[in-house]
Amino acid sequence: MKKLLYSFLILSSATLFAQKKLAVADNMIGTEDLFKSNVPQMQVLKAYNSAASLPANLKKYSSVFTNGVTVYKFKGNNVLDRMTLAQLNKQNDIPADNSVFIDDQEFTDSSTKIFTAIIAKAEKKDHNGKPAFFIYTTK
């Protein structure tokens, strides 16, 4: 029984650390890795440690960023491709206003923009009887 429990704990830890931490730049969703890989173009504005400390423009993400989030800013022009969640839904024959899940975090505001470079894997699945688009930042 102990071996089974230890195996489960190790697998759970590996899964948790495999996910990339979400971050925000110019009010668009990305990942820490994406922004760190573009260091010459990026500047860290502020790291928020809890959902309660988020500024007004990020309060809509308080259910997603329960442990806080790092906010970045582009130093120059933003050259990364971006798209709204509504556009992603439409491309996948899903009603534009349906939720989109990013690493199992539900985004209900379809006007939310993401950087397309964070999409490592994506699939259309049923969620509570509705089609939903699921994005994973790791394969």
PDB file of N, CA, C and O in Angstrom, residues 70-134:
ATOM      1  N   THR A  70       2.296  36.748 -12.244  1.00  0.00           N
ATOM      2  CA  THR A  70       3.313  37.729 -12.595  1.00  0.00           C
ATOM      3  C   THR A  70       2.826  38.484 -13.829  1.00  0.00           C
ATOM      4  O   THR A  70       2.362  37.877 -14.788  1.00  0.00           O
ATOM      5  N   VAL A  71       2.935  39.801 -13.767  1.00  0.00           N
ATOM      6  CA  VAL A  71       2.499  40.648 -14.873  1.00  0.00           C
ATOM      7  C   VAL A  71       3.734  41.199 -15.569  1.00  0.00           C
ATOM      8  O   VAL A  71       4.638  41.738 -14.927  1.00  0.00           O
ATOM      9  N   TYR A  72       3.773  41.039 -16.888  1.00  0.00           N
ATOM     10  CA  TYR A  72       4.884  41.486 -17.707  1.00  0.00           C
ATOM     11  C   TYR A  72       4.434  42.624 -18.613  1.00  0.00           C
ATOM     12  O   TYR A  72       3.242  42.812 -18.854  1.00  0.00           O
ATOM     13  N   LYS A  73       5.412  43.324 -19.163  1.00  0.00           N
ATOM     14  CA  LYS A  73       5.136  44.373 -20.133  1.00  0.00           C
ATOM     15  C   LYS A  73       6.161  44.251 -21.254  1.00  0.00           C
ATOM     16  O   LYS A  73       7.327  43.938 -21.017  1.00  0.00           O
ATOM     17  N   PHE A  74       5.719  44.509 -22.474  1.00  0.00           N
ATOM     18  CA  PHE A  74       6.642  44.516 -23.599  1.00  0.00           C
ATOM     19  C   PHE A  74       7.398  45.837 -23.604  1.00  0.00           C
ATOM     20  O   PHE A  74       6.798  46.898 -23.454  1.00  0.00           O
ATOM     21  N   LYS A  75       8.711  45.765 -23.787  1.00  0.00           N
ATOM     22  CA  LYS A  75       9.529  46.978 -23.845  1.00  0.00           C
ATOM     23  C   LYS A  75       9.336  47.715 -25.159  1.00  0.00           C
ATOM     24  O   LYS A  75       9.413  48.920 -25.214  1.00  0.00           O
ATOM     25  N   GLY A  76       9.098  46.986 -26.203  1.00  0.00           N
ATOM     26  CA  GLY A  76       8.899  47.575 -27.529  1.00  0.00           C
ATOM     27  C   GLY A  76       7.610  47.053 -28.112  1.00  0.00           C
ATOM     28  O   GLY A  76       6.602  46.915 -27.416  1.00  0.00           O
ATOM     29  N   ASN A  77       7.655  46.739 -29.385  1.00  0.00           N
ATOM     30  CA  ASN A  77       6.472  46.207 -30.058  1.00  0.00           C
ATOM     31  C   ASN A  77       6.238  44.750 -29.680  1.00  0.00           C
ATOM     32  O   ASN A  77       7.180  43.963 -29.571  1.00  0.00           O
ATOM     33  N   ASN A  78       4.984  44.385 -29.512  1.00  0.00           N
ATOM     34  CA  ASN A  78       4.592  43.018 -29.231  1.00  0.00           C
ATOM     35  C   ASN A  78       4.546  42.268 -30.568  1.00  0.00           C
ATOM     36  O   ASN A  78       3.710  42.559 -31.404  1.00  0.00           O
ATOM     37  N   VAL A  79       5.438  41.315 -30.763  1.00  0.00           N
ATOM     38  CA  VAL A  79       5.502  40.587 -32.028  1.00  0.00           C
ATOM     39  C   VAL A  79       4.905  39.190 -31.932  1.00  0.00           C
ATOM     40  O   VAL A  79       4.895  38.458 -32.910  1.00  0.00           O
ATOM     41  N   LEU A  80       4.403  38.816 -30.769  1.00  0.00           N
ATOM     42  CA  LEU A  80       3.837  37.481 -30.582  1.00  0.00           C
ATOM     43  C   LEU A  80       2.404  37.424 -31.113  1.00  0.00           C
ATOM     44  O   LEU A  80       1.630  38.365 -30.930  1.00  0.00           O
ATOM     45  N   ASP A  81       2.070  36.310 -31.762  1.00  0.00           N
ATOM     46  CA  ASP A  81       0.704  36.131 -32.267  1.00  0.00           C
ATOM     47  C   ASP A  81      -0.256  35.988 -31.099  1.00  0.00           C
ATOM     48  O   ASP A  81       0.049  35.342 -30.100  1.00  0.00           O
ATOM     49  N   ARG A  82      -1.438  36.563 -31.262  1.00  0.00           N
ATOM     50  CA  ARG A  82      -2.447  36.503 -30.213  1.00  0.00           C
ATOM     51  C   ARG A  82      -3.821  36.299 -30.839  1.00  0.00           C
ATOM     52  O   ARG A  82      -4.026  36.579 -32.016  1.00  0.00           O
ATOM     53  N   MET A  83      -4.745  35.833 -29.992  1.00  0.00           N
ATOM     54  CA  MET A  83      -6.076  35.518 -30.476  1.00  0.00           C
ATOM     55  C   MET A  83      -7.035  35.525 -29.283  1.00  0.00           C
ATOM     56  O   MET A  83      -6.632  35.205 -28.163  1.00  0.00           O
ATOM     57  N   THR A  84      -8.295  35.889 -29.524  1.00  0.00           N
ATOM     58  CA  THR A  84      -9.276  35.825 -28.444  1.00  0.00           C
ATOM     59  C   THR A  84      -9.770  34.384 -28.291  1.00  0.00           C
ATOM     60  O   THR A  84      -9.698  33.583 -29.232  1.00  0.00           O
ATOM     61  N   LEU A  85     -10.296  34.091 -27.118  1.00  0.00           N
ATOM     62  CA  LEU A  85     -10.854  32.768 -26.884  1.00  0.00           C
ATOM     63  C   LEU A  85     -12.078  32.532 -27.770  1.00  0.00           C
ATOM     64  O   LEU A  85     -12.321  31.414 -28.219  1.00  0.00           O
ATOM     65  N   ALA A  86     -12.828  33.595 -28.064  1.00  0.00           N
ATOM     66  CA  ALA A  86     -13.973  33.475 -28.971  1.00  0.00           C
ATOM     67  C   ALA A  86     -13.519  33.041 -30.365  1.00  0.00           C
ATOM     68  O   ALA A  86     -14.161  32.184 -30.997  1.00  0.00           O
ATOM     69  N   GLN A  87     -12.413  33.601 -30.848  1.00  0.00           N
ATOM     70  CA  GLN A  87     -11.885  33.211 -32.158  1.00  0.00           C
ATOM     71  C   GLN A  87     -11.447  31.745 -32.159  1.00  0.00           C
ATOM     72  O   GLN A  87     -11.679  31.024 -33.125  1.00  0.00           O
ATOM     73  N   LEU A  88     -10.804  31.318 -31.066  1.00  0.00           N
ATOM     74  CA  LEU A  88     -10.399  29.910 -30.963  1.00  0.00           C
ATOM     75  C   LEU A  88     -11.616  29.001 -30.983  1.00  0.00           C
ATOM     76  O   LEU A  88     -11.615  27.964 -31.644  1.00  0.00           O
ATOM     77  N   ASN A  89     -12.647  29.385 -30.245  1.00  0.00           N
ATOM     78  CA  ASN A  89     -13.872  28.580 -30.240  1.00  0.00           C
ATOM     79  C   ASN A  89     -14.465  28.479 -31.636  1.00  0.00           C
ATOM     80  O   ASN A  89     -14.830  27.392 -32.090  1.00  0.00           O
ATOM     81  N   LYS A  90     -14.570  29.601 -32.334  1.00  0.00           N
ATOM     82  CA  LYS A  90     -15.150  29.607 -33.681  1.00  0.00           C
ATOM     83  C   LYS A  90     -14.353  28.717 -34.630  1.00  0.00           C
ATOM     84  O   LYS A  90     -14.927  27.998 -35.448  1.00  0.00           O
ATOM     85  N   GLN A  91     -13.021  28.766 -34.527  1.00  0.00           N
ATOM     86  CA  GLN A  91     -12.175  27.930 -35.387  1.00  0.00           C
ATOM     87  C   GLN A  91     -12.413  26.444 -35.159  1.00  0.00           C
ATOM     88  O   GLN A  91     -12.142  25.622 -36.024  1.00  0.00           O
ATOM     89  N   ASN A  92     -12.903  26.114 -33.966  1.00  0.00           N
ATOM     90  CA  ASN A  92     -13.101  24.710 -33.607  1.00  0.00           C
ATOM     91  C   ASN A  92     -14.581  24.325 -33.555  1.00  0.00           C
ATOM     92  O   ASN A  92     -14.945  23.355 -32.899  1.00  0.00           O
ATOM     93  N   ASP A  93     -15.408  25.121 -34.252  1.00  0.00           N
ATOM     94  CA  ASP A  93     -16.848  24.861 -34.329  1.00  0.00           C
ATOM     95  C   ASP A  93     -17.507  24.753 -32.953  1.00  0.00           C
ATOM     96  O   ASP A  93     -18.313  23.858 -32.696  1.00  0.00           O
ATOM     97  N   ILE A  94     -17.137  25.668 -32.085  1.00  0.00           N
ATOM     98  CA  ILE A  94     -17.709  25.773 -30.743  1.00  0.00           C
ATOM     99  C   ILE A  94     -18.329  27.160 -30.652  1.00  0.00           C
ATOM    100  O   ILE A  94     -17.738  28.124 -31.150  1.00  0.00           O
ATOM    101  N   PRO A  95     -19.492  27.292 -30.022  1.00  0.00           N
ATOM    102  CA  PRO A  95     -20.071  28.635 -29.859  1.00  0.00           C
ATOM    103  C   PRO A  95     -19.055  29.587 -29.217  1.00  0.00           C
ATOM    104  O   PRO A  95     -18.356  29.226 -28.267  1.00  0.00           O
ATOM    105  N   ALA A  96     -18.979  30.797 -29.746  1.00  0.00           N
ATOM    106  CA  ALA A  96     -17.954  31.762 -29.343  1.00  0.00           C
ATOM    107  C   ALA A  96     -17.943  32.058 -27.854  1.00  0.00           C
ATOM    108  O   ALA A  96     -16.887  32.300 -27.279  1.00  0.00           O
ATOM    109  N   ASP A  97     -19.108  32.023 -27.205  1.00  0.00           N
ATOM    110  CA  ASP A  97     -19.155  32.412 -25.800  1.00  0.00           C
ATOM    111  C   ASP A  97     -18.961  31.250 -24.820  1.00  0.00           C
ATOM    112  O   ASP A  97     -19.051  31.440 -23.611  1.00  0.00           O
ATOM    113  N   ASN A  98     -18.657  30.042 -25.313  1.00  0.00           N
ATOM    114  CA  ASN A  98     -18.386  28.918 -24.415  1.00  0.00           C
ATOM    115  C   ASN A  98     -17.047  29.097 -23.715  1.00  0.00           C
ATOM    116  O   ASN A  98     -16.137  29.755 -24.226  1.00  0.00           O
ATOM    117  N   SER A  99     -16.929  28.479 -22.543  1.00  0.00           N
ATOM    118  CA  SER A  99     -15.685  28.539 -21.776  1.00  0.00           C
ATOM    119  C   SER A  99     -14.547  27.867 -22.514  1.00  0.00           C
ATOM    120  O   SER A  99     -14.763  26.948 -23.312  1.00  0.00           O
ATOM    121  N   VAL A 100     -13.335  28.322 -22.217  1.00  0.00           N
ATOM    122  CA  VAL A 100     -12.113  27.679 -22.707  1.00  0.00           C
ATOM    123  C   VAL A 100     -11.288  27.342 -21.472  1.00  0.00           C
ATOM    124  O   VAL A 100     -11.221  28.126 -20.520  1.00  0.00           O
ATOM    125  N   PHE A 101     -10.671  26.180 -21.491  1.00  0.00           N
ATOM    126  CA  PHE A 101      -9.855  25.740 -20.363  1.00  0.00           C
ATOM    127  C   PHE A 101      -8.383  25.785 -20.770  1.00  0.00           C
ATOM    128  O   PHE A 101      -8.017  25.253 -21.815  1.00  0.00           O
ATOM    129  N   ILE A 102      -7.585  26.423 -19.952  1.00  0.00           N
ATOM    130  CA  ILE A 102      -6.138  26.458 -20.169  1.00  0.00           C
ATOM    131  C   ILE A 102      -5.503  25.766 -18.975  1.00  0.00           C
ATOM    132  O   ILE A 102      -5.633  26.244 -17.843  1.00  0.00           O
ATOM    133  N   ASP A 103      -4.857  24.641 -19.218  1.00  0.00           N
ATOM    134  CA  ASP A 103      -4.292  23.814 -18.146  1.00  0.00           C
ATOM    135  C   ASP A 103      -5.316  23.584 -17.044  1.00  0.00           C
ATOM    136  O   ASP A 103      -5.049  23.769 -15.855  1.00  0.00           O
ATOM    137  N   ASP A 104      -6.520  23.218 -17.443  1.00  0.00           N
ATOM    138  CA  ASP A 104      -7.638  22.889 -16.555  1.00  0.00           C
ATOM    139  C   ASP A 104      -8.183  24.076 -15.759  1.00  0.00           C
ATOM    140  O   ASP A 104      -8.970  23.895 -14.849  1.00  0.00           O
ATOM    141  N   GLN A 105      -7.766  25.286 -16.104  1.00  0.00           N
ATOM    142  CA  GLN A 105      -8.320  26.498 -15.494  1.00  0.00           C
ATOM    143  C   GLN A 105      -9.370  27.054 -16.447  1.00  0.00           C
ATOM    144  O   GLN A 105      -9.081  27.286 -17.617  1.00  0.00           O
ATOM    145  N   GLU A 106     -10.569  27.285 -15.944  1.00  0.00           N
ATOM    146  CA  GLU A 106     -11.668  27.730 -16.795  1.00  0.00           C
ATOM    147  C   GLU A 106     -11.653  29.239 -16.998  1.00  0.00           C
ATOM    148  O   GLU A 106     -11.611  30.009 -16.046  1.00  0.00           O
ATOM    149  N   PHE A 107     -11.686  29.641 -18.260  1.00  0.00           N
ATOM    150  CA  PHE A 107     -11.798  31.039 -18.644  1.00  0.00           C
ATOM    151  C   PHE A 107     -13.178  31.216 -19.269  1.00  0.00           C
ATOM    152  O   PHE A 107     -13.468  30.652 -20.318  1.00  0.00           O
ATOM    153  N   THR A 108     -14.031  31.988 -18.612  1.00  0.00           N
ATOM    154  CA  THR A 108     -15.411  32.152 -19.067  1.00  0.00           C
ATOM    155  C   THR A 108     -15.598  33.373 -19.955  1.00  0.00           C
ATOM    156  O   THR A 108     -16.570  33.453 -20.691  1.00  0.00           O
ATOM    157  N   ASP A 109     -14.679  34.319 -19.896  1.00  0.00           N
ATOM    158  CA  ASP A 109     -14.778  35.537 -20.706  1.00  0.00           C
ATOM    159  C   ASP A 109     -14.149  35.271 -22.067  1.00  0.00           C
ATOM    160  O   ASP A 109     -12.922  35.214 -22.199  1.00  0.00           O
ATOM    161  N   SER A 110     -14.994  35.120 -23.089  1.00  0.00           N
ATOM    162  CA  SER A 110     -14.471  34.762 -24.413  1.00  0.00           C
ATOM    163  C   SER A 110     -13.738  35.906 -25.103  1.00  0.00           C
ATOM    164  O   SER A 110     -13.099  35.704 -26.127  1.00  0.00           O
ATOM    165  N   SER A 111     -13.783  37.116 -24.534  1.00  0.00           N
ATOM    166  CA  SER A 111     -13.021  38.222 -25.114  1.00  0.00           C
ATOM    167  C   SER A 111     -11.569  38.218 -24.623  1.00  0.00           C
ATOM    168  O   SER A 111     -10.754  39.006 -25.090  1.00  0.00           O
ATOM    169  N   THR A 112     -11.237  37.310 -23.709  1.00  0.00           N
ATOM    170  CA  THR A 112      -9.868  37.181 -23.204  1.00  0.00           C
ATOM    171  C   THR A 112      -8.942  36.831 -24.354  1.00  0.00           C
ATOM    172  O   THR A 112      -9.248  35.965 -25.167  1.00  0.00           O
ATOM    173  N   LYS A 113      -7.802  37.505 -24.398  1.00  0.00           N
ATOM    174  CA  LYS A 113      -6.809  37.220 -25.439  1.00  0.00           C
ATOM    175  C   LYS A 113      -5.690  36.370 -24.847  1.00  0.00           C
ATOM    176  O   LYS A 113      -5.302  36.547 -23.693  1.00  0.00           O
ATOM    177  N   ILE A 114      -5.192  35.455 -25.686  1.00  0.00           N
ATOM    178  CA  ILE A 114      -4.047  34.636 -25.298  1.00  0.00           C
ATOM    179  C   ILE A 114      -2.978  34.748 -26.378  1.00  0.00           C
ATOM    180  O   ILE A 114      -3.266  35.107 -27.512  1.00  0.00           O
ATOM    181  N   PHE A 115      -1.752  34.433 -25.998  1.00  0.00           N
ATOM    182  CA  PHE A 115      -0.670  34.318 -26.966  1.00  0.00           C
ATOM    183  C   PHE A 115      -0.725  32.885 -27.505  1.00  0.00           C
ATOM    184  O   PHE A 115      -0.690  31.933 -26.733  1.00  0.00           O
ATOM    185  N   THR A 116      -0.826  32.735 -28.808  1.00  0.00           N
ATOM    186  CA  THR A 116      -1.004  31.402 -29.389  1.00  0.00           C
ATOM    187  C   THR A 116       0.203  30.489 -29.168  1.00  0.00           C
ATOM    188  O   THR A 116       0.067  29.271 -29.232  1.00  0.00           O
ATOM    189  N   ALA A 117       1.343  31.053 -28.872  1.00  0.00           N
ATOM    190  CA  ALA A 117       2.544  30.249 -28.637  1.00  0.00           C
ATOM    191  C   ALA A 117       2.427  29.371 -27.395  1.00  0.00           C
ATOM    192  O   ALA A 117       3.206  28.428 -27.243  1.00  0.00           O
ATOM    193  N   ILE A 118       1.463  29.622 -26.531  1.00  0.00           N
ATOM    194  CA  ILE A 118       1.330  28.787 -25.329  1.00  0.00           C
ATOM    195  C   ILE A 118       0.646  27.455 -25.633  1.00  0.00           C
ATOM    196  O   ILE A 118       0.682  26.550 -24.820  1.00  0.00           O
ATOM    197  N   ILE A 119       0.048  27.322 -26.804  1.00  0.00           N
ATOM    198  CA  ILE A 119      -0.706  26.113 -27.130  1.00  0.00           C
ATOM    199  C   ILE A 119       0.245  25.006 -27.583  1.00  0.00           C
ATOM    200  O   ILE A 119       0.751  25.010 -28.693  1.00  0.00           O
ATOM    201  N   ALA A 120       0.487  24.041 -26.682  1.00  0.00           N
ATOM    202  CA  ALA A 120       1.304  22.880 -27.026  1.00  0.00           C
ATOM    203  C   ALA A 120       0.414  21.735 -27.491  1.00  0.00           C
ATOM    204  O   ALA A 120       0.793  20.946 -28.344  1.00  0.00           O
ATOM    205  N   LYS A 121      -0.789  21.677 -26.925  1.00  0.00           N
ATOM    206  CA  LYS A 121      -1.747  20.638 -27.266  1.00  0.00           C
ATOM    207  C   LYS A 121      -3.135  21.231 -27.050  1.00  0.00           C
ATOM    208  O   LYS A 121      -3.329  22.024 -26.130  1.00  0.00           O
ATOM    209  N   ALA A 122      -4.079  20.871 -27.881  1.00  0.00           N
ATOM    210  CA  ALA A 122      -5.445  21.375 -27.729  1.00  0.00           C
ATOM    211  C   ALA A 122      -6.425  20.309 -28.190  1.00  0.00           C
ATOM    212  O   ALA A 122      -6.119  19.494 -29.059  1.00  0.00           O
ATOM    213  N   GLU A 123      -7.605  20.334 -27.581  1.00  0.00           N
ATOM    214  CA  GLU A 123      -8.641  19.395 -27.979  1.00  0.00           C
ATOM    215  C   GLU A 123     -10.019  19.934 -27.631  1.00  0.00           C
ATOM    216  O   GLU A 123     -10.174  20.758 -26.740  1.00  0.00           O
ATOM    217  N   LYS A 124     -10.975  19.449 -28.356  1.00  0.00           N
ATOM    218  CA  LYS A 124     -12.373  19.794 -28.134  1.00  0.00           C
ATOM    219  C   LYS A 124     -12.973  18.663 -27.295  1.00  0.00           C
ATOM    220  O   LYS A 124     -12.846  17.493 -27.649  1.00  0.00           O
ATOM    221  N   LYS A 125     -13.594  19.034 -26.152  1.00  0.00           N
ATOM    222  CA  LYS A 125     -14.202  18.038 -25.275  1.00  0.00           C
ATOM    223  C   LYS A 125     -15.556  18.536 -24.803  1.00  0.00           C
ATOM    224  O   LYS A 125     -15.848  19.730 -24.876  1.00  0.00           O
ATOM    225  N   ASP A 126     -16.331  17.614 -24.268  1.00  0.00           N
ATOM    226  CA  ASP A 126     -17.611  17.955 -23.681  1.00  0.00           C
ATOM    227  C   ASP A 126     -17.389  18.379 -22.227  1.00  0.00           C
ATOM    228  O   ASP A 126     -16.651  17.719 -21.487  1.00  0.00           O
ATOM    229  N   HIS A 127     -17.991  19.494 -21.826  1.00  0.00           N
ATOM    230  CA  HIS A 127     -17.914  19.960 -20.440  1.00  0.00           C
ATOM    231  C   HIS A 127     -19.316  20.370 -20.000  1.00  0.00           C
ATOM    232  O   HIS A 127     -19.887  21.321 -20.536  1.00  0.00           O
ATOM    233  N   ASN A 128     -19.881  19.624 -19.074  1.00  0.00           N
ATOM    234  CA  ASN A 128     -21.238  19.876 -18.569  1.00  0.00           C
ATOM    235  C   ASN A 128     -22.255  19.949 -19.701  1.00  0.00           C
ATOM    236  O   ASN A 128     -23.110  20.830 -19.731  1.00  0.00           O
ATOM    237  N   GLY A 129     -22.136  19.057 -20.675  1.00  0.00           N
ATOM    238  CA  GLY A 129     -23.087  18.992 -21.770  1.00  0.00           C
ATOM    239  C   GLY A 129     -22.856  19.995 -22.891  1.00  0.00           C
ATOM    240  O   GLY A 129     -23.641  20.065 -23.821  1.00  0.00           O
ATOM    241  N   LYS A 130     -21.794  20.782 -22.796  1.00  0.00           N
ATOM    242  CA  LYS A 130     -21.477  21.773 -23.839  1.00  0.00           C
ATOM    243  C   LYS A 130     -20.094  21.476 -24.402  1.00  0.00           C
ATOM    244  O   LYS A 130     -19.208  21.048 -23.664  1.00  0.00           O
ATOM    245  N   PRO A 131     -19.895  21.751 -25.682  1.00  0.00           N
ATOM    246  CA  PRO A 131     -18.541  21.588 -26.217  1.00  0.00           C
ATOM    247  C   PRO A 131     -17.623  22.669 -25.645  1.00  0.00           C
ATOM    248  O   PRO A 131     -18.052  23.807 -25.443  1.00  0.00           O
ATOM    249  N   ALA A 132     -16.410  22.297 -25.355  1.00  0.00           N
ATOM    250  CA  ALA A 132     -15.438  23.254 -24.812  1.00  0.00           C
ATOM    251  C   ALA A 132     -14.079  22.986 -25.423  1.00  0.00           C
ATOM    252  O   ALA A 132     -13.759  21.859 -25.800  1.00  0.00           O
ATOM    253  N   PHE A 133     -13.272  24.028 -25.511  1.00  0.00           N
ATOM    254  CA  PHE A 133     -11.924  23.924 -26.048  1.00  0.00           C
ATOM    255  C   PHE A 133     -10.958  23.864 -24.877  1.00  0.00           C
ATOM    256  O   PHE A 133     -11.023  24.687 -23.970  1.00  0.00           O
ATOM    257  N   PHE A 134     -10.086  22.866 -24.895  1.00  0.00           N
ATOM    258  CA  PHE A 134      -9.104  22.674 -23.832  1.00  0.00           C
ATOM    259  C   PHE A 134      -7.715  22.903 -24.417  1.00  0.00           C
ATOM    260  O   PHE A 134      -7.338  22.267 -25.397  1.00  0.00           O
TER     261      PHE A 134
END
